Short mmCIF file of C-alpha atoms in Angstrom, two decimals:
data_model
loop_
_atom_site.label_atom_id
_atom_site.label_comp_id
_atom_site.label_asym_id
_atom_site.label_seq_id
_atom_site.Cartn_x
_atom_site.Cartn_y
_atom_site.Cartn_z
CA MET A 1 119.00 119.24 100.14
CA PRO A 2 118.26 119.84 103.78
CA ARG A 3 121.61 118.39 105.87
CA ASP A 4 119.96 115.64 107.55
CA SER A 5 118.31 113.84 104.36
CA ARG A 6 121.74 113.58 103.15
CA ARG A 7 123.27 111.98 106.32
CA GLY A 8 120.22 109.66 106.65
CA PHE A 9 117.87 109.62 109.68
CA PRO A 10 117.92 107.73 112.86
CA GLY A 11 116.57 104.14 112.47
CA GLN A 12 117.52 104.35 108.36
CA TYR A 13 117.89 100.83 106.90
CA MET A 14 121.22 100.24 105.95
CA ALA A 15 122.41 97.36 103.51
CA ARG A 16 125.21 95.84 104.58
CA SER A 17 126.42 92.06 103.81
CA THR A 18 126.66 90.81 107.15
CA PRO A 19 125.74 88.12 109.07
CA ILE A 20 123.30 90.23 111.18
CA GLN A 21 121.91 91.54 108.25
CA ARG A 22 121.08 88.19 107.10
CA LEU A 23 119.88 86.89 109.95
CA PRO A 24 115.90 85.71 109.87
CA ALA A 25 113.68 88.85 110.89
CA ALA A 26 112.09 86.84 113.42
CA VAL A 27 115.30 85.82 114.98
CA LYS A 28 116.29 89.73 115.09
CA LEU A 29 112.90 90.37 116.46
CA CYS A 30 113.36 87.91 119.20
CA MET A 31 116.52 89.30 120.55
CA VAL A 32 115.69 92.86 120.56
CA GLY A 33 112.43 91.74 122.55
CA LEU A 34 114.70 90.16 124.78
CA LEU A 35 117.22 92.54 125.54
CA ALA A 36 114.54 95.15 125.87
CA LEU A 37 113.14 92.53 128.51
CA ALA A 38 116.47 92.40 130.11
CA ASP A 39 116.33 96.26 130.64
CA LEU A 40 113.23 96.19 132.20
CA ILE A 41 114.28 93.57 134.62
CA ASN A 42 117.94 94.73 135.72
CA SER A 43 118.42 97.42 138.03
CA ARG A 44 122.18 97.53 138.52
CA LEU A 45 124.45 99.81 137.16
CA THR A 46 126.92 97.10 136.15
CA ALA A 47 124.20 95.12 134.23
CA ALA A 48 123.18 98.28 132.53
CA LEU A 49 126.48 99.12 131.53
CA ILE A 50 127.39 94.91 130.03
CA LEU A 51 123.86 95.64 128.12
CA VAL A 52 125.32 99.10 126.55
CA LEU A 53 128.57 96.89 125.77
CA ILE A 54 126.07 94.37 124.07
CA TRP A 55 124.51 97.38 121.88
CA PHE A 56 127.88 98.58 120.63
CA LEU A 57 128.82 94.82 119.57
CA LEU A 58 125.89 94.31 118.01
CA TYR A 59 126.00 97.94 116.66
CA ALA A 60 129.43 96.82 115.25
CA LEU A 61 128.73 93.58 113.62
CA ALA A 62 125.91 94.97 111.46
CA ARG A 63 128.82 97.27 110.25
CA LEU A 64 126.77 100.57 111.42
CA GLY A 65 129.32 103.27 111.63
CA TRP A 66 129.78 106.17 114.79
CA ARG A 67 127.91 108.06 112.60
CA GLN A 68 124.65 105.75 112.57
CA MET A 69 125.29 105.06 116.10
CA LEU A 70 125.70 109.04 117.18
CA GLN A 71 122.40 109.74 115.26
CA ASP A 72 120.10 106.70 117.45
CA ALA A 73 121.77 107.60 120.47
CA ARG A 74 121.28 111.20 120.36
CA VAL A 75 117.46 110.32 119.97
CA VAL A 76 117.05 107.74 122.82
CA LEU A 77 119.16 109.84 124.88
CA TYR A 78 117.05 112.50 124.51
CA GLN A 79 115.18 112.33 128.15
CA ALA A 80 118.37 111.72 130.03
CA PRO A 81 118.73 115.66 130.91
CA LEU A 82 115.43 115.87 132.12
CA VAL A 83 115.69 112.92 134.49
CA VAL A 84 119.02 113.84 135.85
CA ALA A 85 117.64 117.27 136.40
CA VAL A 86 114.65 116.31 138.38
CA LEU A 87 116.26 113.39 140.52
CA LEU A 88 119.42 116.12 141.28
CA LEU A 89 116.81 118.25 141.96
CA ARG A 90 115.02 116.25 144.38
CA GLN A 91 117.70 114.28 146.14
CA GLY A 92 121.15 116.12 145.54
CA MET A 93 124.21 115.32 143.86
CA ALA A 94 123.64 111.70 146.11
CA ALA A 95 120.86 110.53 143.39
CA LEU A 96 123.30 110.89 140.23
CA PRO A 97 124.30 107.28 139.94
CA ALA A 98 120.60 106.63 140.05
CA ALA A 99 119.91 109.35 137.61
CA LEU A 100 122.25 107.82 135.17
CA LEU A 101 121.23 104.69 135.46
CA VAL A 102 117.48 105.53 134.81
CA SER A 103 118.63 107.22 131.66
CA ILE A 104 120.52 104.37 130.65
CA ARG A 105 117.65 102.24 131.09
CA LEU A 106 115.23 104.50 129.22
CA GLY A 107 117.55 104.63 126.08
CA LEU A 108 118.43 100.88 126.24
CA LEU A 109 114.58 100.56 125.98
CA CYS A 110 114.25 102.41 122.56
CA LEU A 111 117.84 101.70 121.28
CA PRO A 112 116.62 97.59 120.22
CA GLY A 113 113.83 99.17 117.77
CA LEU A 114 116.04 101.60 115.87
CA TRP A 115 119.03 98.77 115.36
CA LEU A 116 115.67 96.51 114.31
CA GLN A 117 114.92 99.12 111.50
CA ARG A 118 118.61 100.02 110.89
CA THR A 119 119.36 95.85 109.82
CA THR A 120 115.68 94.92 108.98
CA ARG A 121 113.80 95.34 105.86
CA VAL A 122 110.12 96.94 106.45
CA SER A 123 108.92 93.85 104.32
CA ASP A 124 110.91 91.31 105.98
CA ILE A 125 109.44 92.45 109.48
CA LEU A 126 106.04 92.56 107.92
CA ALA A 127 106.15 88.72 106.88
CA VAL A 128 107.26 87.85 110.03
CA PHE A 129 103.86 89.80 111.60
CA GLY A 130 101.89 88.34 108.85
CA ARG A 131 102.52 85.15 110.24
CA PHE A 132 100.85 86.05 113.41
CA LEU A 133 98.33 88.79 113.00
CA PRO A 134 94.82 88.33 111.59
CA SER A 135 95.33 88.46 107.85
CA ARG A 136 93.20 91.28 107.53
CA LEU A 137 94.90 93.42 109.27
CA ALA A 138 98.35 92.61 108.22
CA PHE A 139 96.23 93.64 104.64
CA VAL A 140 95.60 96.90 106.04
CA ILE A 141 98.67 97.91 107.53
CA THR A 142 100.92 96.51 104.50
CA MET A 143 99.03 98.99 102.30
CA SER A 144 98.92 101.76 104.73
CA LEU A 145 102.55 101.44 104.48
CA HIS A 146 102.72 100.89 100.81
CA PHE A 147 101.25 104.08 100.01
CA VAL A 148 103.27 106.01 102.31
CA PRO A 149 105.86 107.15 99.23
CA LEU A 150 102.82 107.96 97.01
CA ILE A 151 101.43 110.08 99.85
CA THR A 152 104.58 111.19 100.35
CA ARG A 153 105.59 112.12 96.72
CA GLU A 154 101.76 113.92 96.38
CA ALA A 155 102.24 115.64 99.77
CA ARG A 156 105.79 117.35 98.45
CA GLU A 157 103.98 118.61 95.30
CA ILE A 158 101.46 120.17 96.72
CA TYR A 159 103.64 121.74 98.88
CA TRP A 160 105.58 123.04 95.93
CA LEU A 161 102.56 123.87 94.23
CA GLN A 162 101.18 126.02 97.66
CA GLN A 163 104.75 127.96 97.78
CA LEU A 164 104.51 128.75 94.17
CA ARG A 165 101.49 130.22 94.63
CA GLY A 166 102.65 132.47 97.17
CA ALA A 167 101.17 130.38 100.55
CA ARG A 168 103.06 130.88 104.29
CA VAL A 169 103.68 127.23 104.38
CA ALA A 170 107.27 126.83 105.07
CA PRO A 171 109.07 125.46 107.85
CA ARG A 172 110.84 129.04 108.79
CA GLN A 173 107.22 130.76 108.23
CA LEU A 174 105.41 128.50 110.80
CA ILE A 175 107.38 130.29 113.80
CA ASN A 176 104.83 132.63 113.04
CA PRO A 177 101.37 131.36 114.58
CA LEU A 178 99.63 133.48 112.30
CA CYS A 179 100.76 131.34 109.53
CA TRP A 180 99.28 127.98 111.50
CA ALA A 181 95.54 128.42 109.47
CA GLU A 182 97.27 128.75 106.48
CA TRP A 183 99.20 125.38 106.50
CA CYS A 184 95.71 123.76 107.59
CA ARG A 185 93.65 125.18 104.55
CA CYS A 186 96.80 125.10 102.05
CA LEU A 187 98.10 121.75 102.90
CA ALA A 188 96.60 119.17 105.93
CA ILE A 189 93.49 119.27 103.60
CA PRO A 190 94.36 118.97 100.31
CA ILE A 191 96.82 115.99 101.44
CA PHE A 192 94.02 114.22 103.73
CA MET A 193 91.51 114.79 100.82
CA ARG A 194 94.14 112.82 98.68
CA ALA A 195 94.26 110.09 101.36
CA LEU A 196 90.73 109.55 101.33
CA HIS A 197 90.25 109.13 97.79
CA LEU A 198 92.96 107.31 97.58
CA ALA A 199 91.93 104.89 100.38
CA ASP A 200 88.59 104.92 97.97
CA GLU A 201 90.79 103.66 94.98
CA VAL A 202 92.33 100.76 96.72
CA SER A 203 89.21 99.63 98.82
CA VAL A 204 87.35 99.64 95.31
CA ALA A 205 90.49 97.73 93.56
CA ALA A 206 90.76 95.34 96.57
CA ARG A 207 87.15 94.35 96.16
CA GLN A 208 87.78 93.97 92.58
CA ARG A 209 90.40 91.09 93.44
CA GLY A 210 88.06 89.77 96.17
CA ILE A 211 89.73 90.47 98.98
CA GLY A 212 88.00 90.83 102.11
CA GLU A 213 85.42 88.91 100.24
CA ASP A 214 84.09 85.37 102.04
CA THR A 215 83.65 84.22 98.21
CA PRO A 216 85.92 84.60 95.61
CA ALA A 217 85.89 87.32 93.09
CA GLN A 218 84.32 86.52 89.72
CA PRO A 219 86.16 87.15 87.07
CA THR A 220 85.12 89.60 85.07
CA LEU A 221 83.34 89.81 81.34
CA ARG A 222 86.78 91.31 79.55
CA SER A 223 88.89 88.33 81.43
CA GLN A 224 86.21 85.96 80.17
CA LEU A 225 86.44 87.18 76.64
CA ILE A 226 90.38 87.03 76.83
CA CYS A 227 90.67 83.88 78.27
CA ARG A 228 88.18 82.41 75.37
CA LYS A 229 90.33 84.00 72.57
CA VAL A 230 93.46 82.23 74.53
CA HIS A 231 91.91 78.93 74.84
CA PRO A 232 89.19 78.24 72.29
CA MET B 1 79.70 100.79 94.41
CA THR B 2 77.78 101.51 98.05
CA GLY B 3 76.63 98.17 98.71
CA GLN B 4 79.80 96.72 97.88
CA THR B 5 82.11 98.67 99.49
CA ASN B 6 79.84 98.73 103.14
CA THR B 7 80.57 94.77 103.41
CA LYS B 8 82.16 94.37 106.87
CA TYR B 9 86.02 93.81 106.15
CA TRP B 10 87.32 93.92 109.46
CA LEU B 11 85.44 94.23 113.69
CA GLY B 12 82.89 95.68 111.97
CA PHE B 13 84.48 98.35 109.47
CA THR B 14 84.45 98.39 106.20
CA LEU B 15 87.53 98.48 103.60
CA ARG B 16 87.68 102.36 102.90
CA GLU B 17 87.18 102.52 106.45
CA ALA B 18 90.10 100.20 107.83
CA LEU B 19 92.33 102.06 105.20
CA VAL B 20 91.01 105.56 106.01
CA THR B 21 92.37 104.62 109.59
CA GLY B 22 95.50 102.88 108.70
CA PHE B 23 96.61 106.26 106.52
CA SER B 24 95.39 108.50 109.34
CA ALA B 25 97.45 105.77 112.02
CA VAL B 26 100.61 106.20 109.16
CA GLY B 27 100.70 109.61 109.52
CA ILE B 28 100.84 109.78 113.27
CA ILE B 29 103.48 107.81 112.60
CA LEU B 30 104.88 109.87 110.54
CA ALA B 31 104.28 112.77 112.02
CA GLN B 32 106.16 111.46 115.44
CA GLN B 33 108.99 110.25 113.44
CA PHE B 34 109.47 114.02 112.21
CA LEU B 35 109.00 114.84 115.39
CA ARG B 36 111.80 112.71 116.86
CA ILE B 37 114.14 116.46 116.27
CA PRO B 38 114.81 116.99 120.10
CA MET B 39 112.94 120.29 120.30
CA HIS B 40 112.96 120.18 124.40
CA LEU B 41 109.57 120.54 124.81
CA PRO B 42 108.02 118.01 126.73
CA GLY B 43 104.78 116.00 125.18
CA HIS B 44 105.32 118.20 121.24
CA ARG B 45 104.32 114.45 120.32
CA LEU B 46 100.88 114.40 121.35
CA LEU B 47 99.80 117.25 118.74
CA PRO B 48 99.91 114.93 115.53
CA LEU B 49 98.48 112.34 117.37
CA VAL B 50 95.28 114.30 118.77
CA PHE B 51 95.08 115.94 115.36
CA PHE B 52 95.24 112.79 113.69
CA LEU B 53 93.04 110.80 115.90
CA LEU B 54 90.27 113.57 115.72
CA LEU B 55 90.58 113.64 111.95
CA ALA B 56 89.99 110.39 111.61
CA ARG B 57 87.25 110.69 114.11
CA ALA B 58 85.53 113.25 112.07
CA CYS B 59 85.90 111.37 108.51
CA ILE B 60 84.11 107.96 109.73
CA ARG B 61 81.39 107.61 111.20
CA ALA B 62 81.75 103.94 113.04
CA CYS B 63 81.97 103.58 116.55
CA TRP B 64 85.63 103.31 117.83
CA VAL B 65 87.46 104.64 114.82
CA ALA B 66 89.38 106.99 116.94
CA THR B 67 90.74 104.10 119.19
CA LEU B 68 90.90 101.60 116.31
CA THR B 69 93.64 104.20 114.80
CA GLY B 70 95.27 104.53 117.73
CA PHE B 71 95.32 100.60 118.08
CA LEU B 72 96.71 100.37 114.68
CA ALA B 73 99.44 103.66 115.01
CA GLY B 74 100.17 101.41 118.52
CA LEU B 75 100.94 98.59 116.57
CA MET B 76 102.88 99.86 113.42
CA SER B 77 105.50 102.14 116.31
CA LEU B 78 105.53 98.77 118.21
CA LEU B 79 106.21 96.58 114.64
CA PHE B 80 108.76 99.10 113.60
CA GLY B 81 110.49 99.98 116.73
CA MET B 82 109.24 103.71 116.35
CA GLY B 83 107.88 104.40 119.67
CA HIS B 84 110.24 105.46 122.67
CA ALA B 85 108.18 103.65 125.08
CA GLY B 86 107.47 100.02 123.47
CA PRO B 87 104.39 98.03 124.40
CA MET B 88 103.62 101.56 126.71
CA GLN B 89 103.33 103.43 123.45
CA LEU B 90 100.34 101.37 122.17
CA LEU B 91 98.52 101.27 125.59
CA SER B 92 99.24 104.99 125.45
CA PHE B 93 97.73 105.63 122.18
CA VAL B 94 94.63 103.48 122.49
CA ILE B 95 93.99 105.63 125.81
CA ALA B 96 94.20 108.59 123.60
CA GLY B 97 91.92 107.36 120.87
CA LEU B 98 89.44 105.71 123.87
CA ILE B 99 88.85 109.42 125.20
CA ALA B 100 88.04 111.05 121.70
CA ASP B 101 85.35 108.01 121.40
CA ILE B 102 83.84 108.70 124.32
CA VAL B 103 84.01 112.69 123.96
CA PHE B 104 82.30 111.73 120.39
CA ARG B 105 80.07 109.16 121.90
CA LEU B 106 78.77 112.20 124.50
CA LEU B 107 79.16 114.85 122.64
CA PRO B 108 78.36 114.23 118.54
CA ARG B 109 79.18 118.11 117.83
CA LEU B 110 82.64 117.42 118.93
CA THR B 111 84.96 117.89 115.98
CA ARG B 112 82.86 121.38 115.25
CA SER B 113 83.83 123.08 118.14
CA VAL B 114 87.33 124.39 118.44
CA ALA B 115 87.03 124.62 121.71
CA LEU B 116 85.72 121.13 122.40
CA SER B 117 88.39 119.55 120.28
CA ALA B 118 91.32 121.66 122.62
CA ILE B 119 89.73 120.31 125.49
CA THR B 120 89.52 116.86 124.55
CA GLY B 121 92.89 117.28 123.16
CA ALA B 122 93.70 118.62 126.79
CA PHE B 123 92.41 115.65 128.20
CA MET B 124 94.14 113.13 125.74
CA GLY B 125 97.14 114.90 127.24
CA VAL B 126 96.29 114.01 130.54
CA SER B 127 95.83 110.45 130.03
CA TRP B 128 99.54 110.05 129.03
CA VAL B 129 100.43 111.01 132.69
CA LEU B 130 99.23 107.88 133.81
CA VAL B 131 100.97 105.84 131.14
CA SER B 132 104.12 107.66 131.38
CA ILE B 133 104.02 107.04 135.50
CA VAL B 134 103.02 103.66 134.82
CA GLN B 135 106.77 103.79 132.63
CA ASP B 136 108.52 105.08 135.38
CA ARG B 137 107.56 103.25 138.09
CA LEU B 138 108.72 100.11 135.95
CA LEU B 139 112.31 101.58 134.91
CA GLY B 140 112.30 102.04 139.01
CA LEU B 141 111.84 105.42 139.75
CA ASP B 142 110.44 105.99 142.97
CA PHE B 143 106.82 106.90 143.26
CA SER B 144 106.58 110.99 143.68
CA LEU B 145 109.52 110.69 141.57
CA ALA B 146 107.58 109.54 138.51
CA VAL B 147 104.78 111.77 139.62
CA THR B 148 106.78 114.79 139.22
CA HIS B 149 108.31 113.57 135.99
CA SER B 150 105.31 113.03 134.32
CA LEU B 151 103.67 116.10 135.75
CA LEU B 152 106.54 117.99 133.98
CA ARG B 153 105.52 115.85 131.09
CA ALA B 154 101.64 116.52 131.37
CA GLY B 155 101.58 120.50 130.95
CA GLY B 156 103.27 120.49 127.87
CA ALA B 157 101.29 117.55 126.47
CA MET B 158 98.08 119.37 127.67
CA ILE B 159 98.83 122.19 125.72
CA PHE B 160 100.01 120.59 122.37
CA GLY B 161 96.98 118.37 122.73
CA ALA B 162 94.83 121.06 123.22
CA LEU B 163 96.74 122.72 119.67
CA GLY B 164 96.13 119.33 118.02
CA GLY B 165 92.16 119.64 118.95
CA ALA B 166 92.33 122.97 117.77
CA PHE B 167 93.97 122.07 114.49
CA ALA B 168 91.69 118.93 113.58
CA THR B 169 88.21 121.32 113.64
CA PRO B 170 88.87 123.69 110.83
CA VAL B 171 90.57 120.81 108.86
CA ALA B 172 87.42 118.82 109.39
CA ARG B 173 85.06 121.97 108.99
CA ARG B 174 86.17 122.39 105.51
CA MET B 175 86.37 118.95 104.41
CA GLN B 176 82.72 118.72 105.76
CA ALA B 177 81.54 121.84 103.77
CA SER B 178 83.50 121.01 100.43
CA GLY B 179 81.45 117.32 100.84
CA THR B 180 84.66 115.38 100.71
CA ILE B 181 82.98 113.98 104.56
CA MET B 182 79.50 114.07 106.20
CA PRO B 183 79.01 116.19 108.98
CA ASP B 184 79.18 114.68 112.06
CA VAL B 185 75.13 114.52 113.06
CA PRO B 186 73.50 113.72 110.05
CA SER B 187 69.74 115.17 108.98
CA PRO B 188 66.86 112.67 109.90
CA GLU B 189 66.05 112.91 106.27
CA VAL B 190 69.79 111.23 105.49
CA ALA B 191 69.69 108.72 108.63
CA ALA B 192 66.51 107.79 107.36
CA ASP B 193 67.76 107.11 103.55
CA SER B 194 70.44 105.02 104.61
CA PRO B 195 70.49 103.41 108.27
CA GLU B 196 73.44 101.11 107.59
CA ASP B 197 75.66 103.74 105.98
CA ARG B 198 78.28 104.78 108.59
CA THR B 199 80.95 106.03 106.70
CA SER B 200 80.70 109.17 106.36
CA VAL B 201 83.55 109.50 103.47
CA GLN B 202 82.04 110.52 100.58
CA PRO B 203 82.63 107.88 97.73
#
């Protein structure tokens, strides 16, 4: 098993029994939005540092350890070296505080989303968005996300089968650009075809349940017969 | 079944088309999550975006498919905090999808030619520069610095966008050849037989 999958990944949901985890998803979404907005409006180093402290506190309150915090911080601060290098090249060492401020603000703009993912289940977030998104759009998003594990499992199976038949699709082999075409042919095409067929099956199943129809679905002959048996 | 599944579900798309765009959007999001691994290659996230947008464009013949896919991917990344740029991520995805749709309207054989797809991918990479400039300005960077920072990222974005476009073409071609999806430009007889059937996904 790869090392990263054992340790988790940035933004992975952590089930903890803390007041933060028990907060309604809508409240957490508002908090995240407000803190991101505060980061956008603010242009002072002290205010940015206060925001950093607030995020430390929020991570601590959610009982997320140093490992999770570092995982998330690594993701959000990867742009920092580029920003610092550009500013230092253009304006010299005098621009270091400004470069640090911009780097911190860039990081603070991305951190809320990761914290939200760490502390809130996807289903809870979807329930909140289902309140104000159009119901048909919410259905498409929910279905697309619902079948992610299935597609992932199928993708893994296709990957192992192709490996067994000797296709050069392993990540190590992808360093060689000559293997990219094989990756497209052996992995991308079967996975995408499987997704298309899955979309077919889901749409047919949804239609039969009357989803997306203006009139409710008519009971099938079989269900009518079953009803007659139960309630003669 | 065709008549039943061709009922419009949302914004003129059938349920099957909407689901295919949804799956493509999820593909973009998952690939972007995977590419969060710091590779120190600016713009490398454009590769899966262009790949999935052009593939969705090849699979469904309806108008504005790529834009809808970009919108869904942006919305999902916004909803689940998977993006690095917040609302700007949504804007950049939609603009990239819009470019794919506009080029497809002008050149309907877009997904058949590797060169055309690569050029479109590079254009989509350039579109990210504008979004990046707006984001940097919002964060307080000086305009000239914002332009420099964005142009540094633009080169990589163009290269990865072109690569994504080049990868999408053989996949689309192979799927068209296997009959999973219909060709981009239908023959006149097919078009005359089914004027309302815009979906290119074979049931």
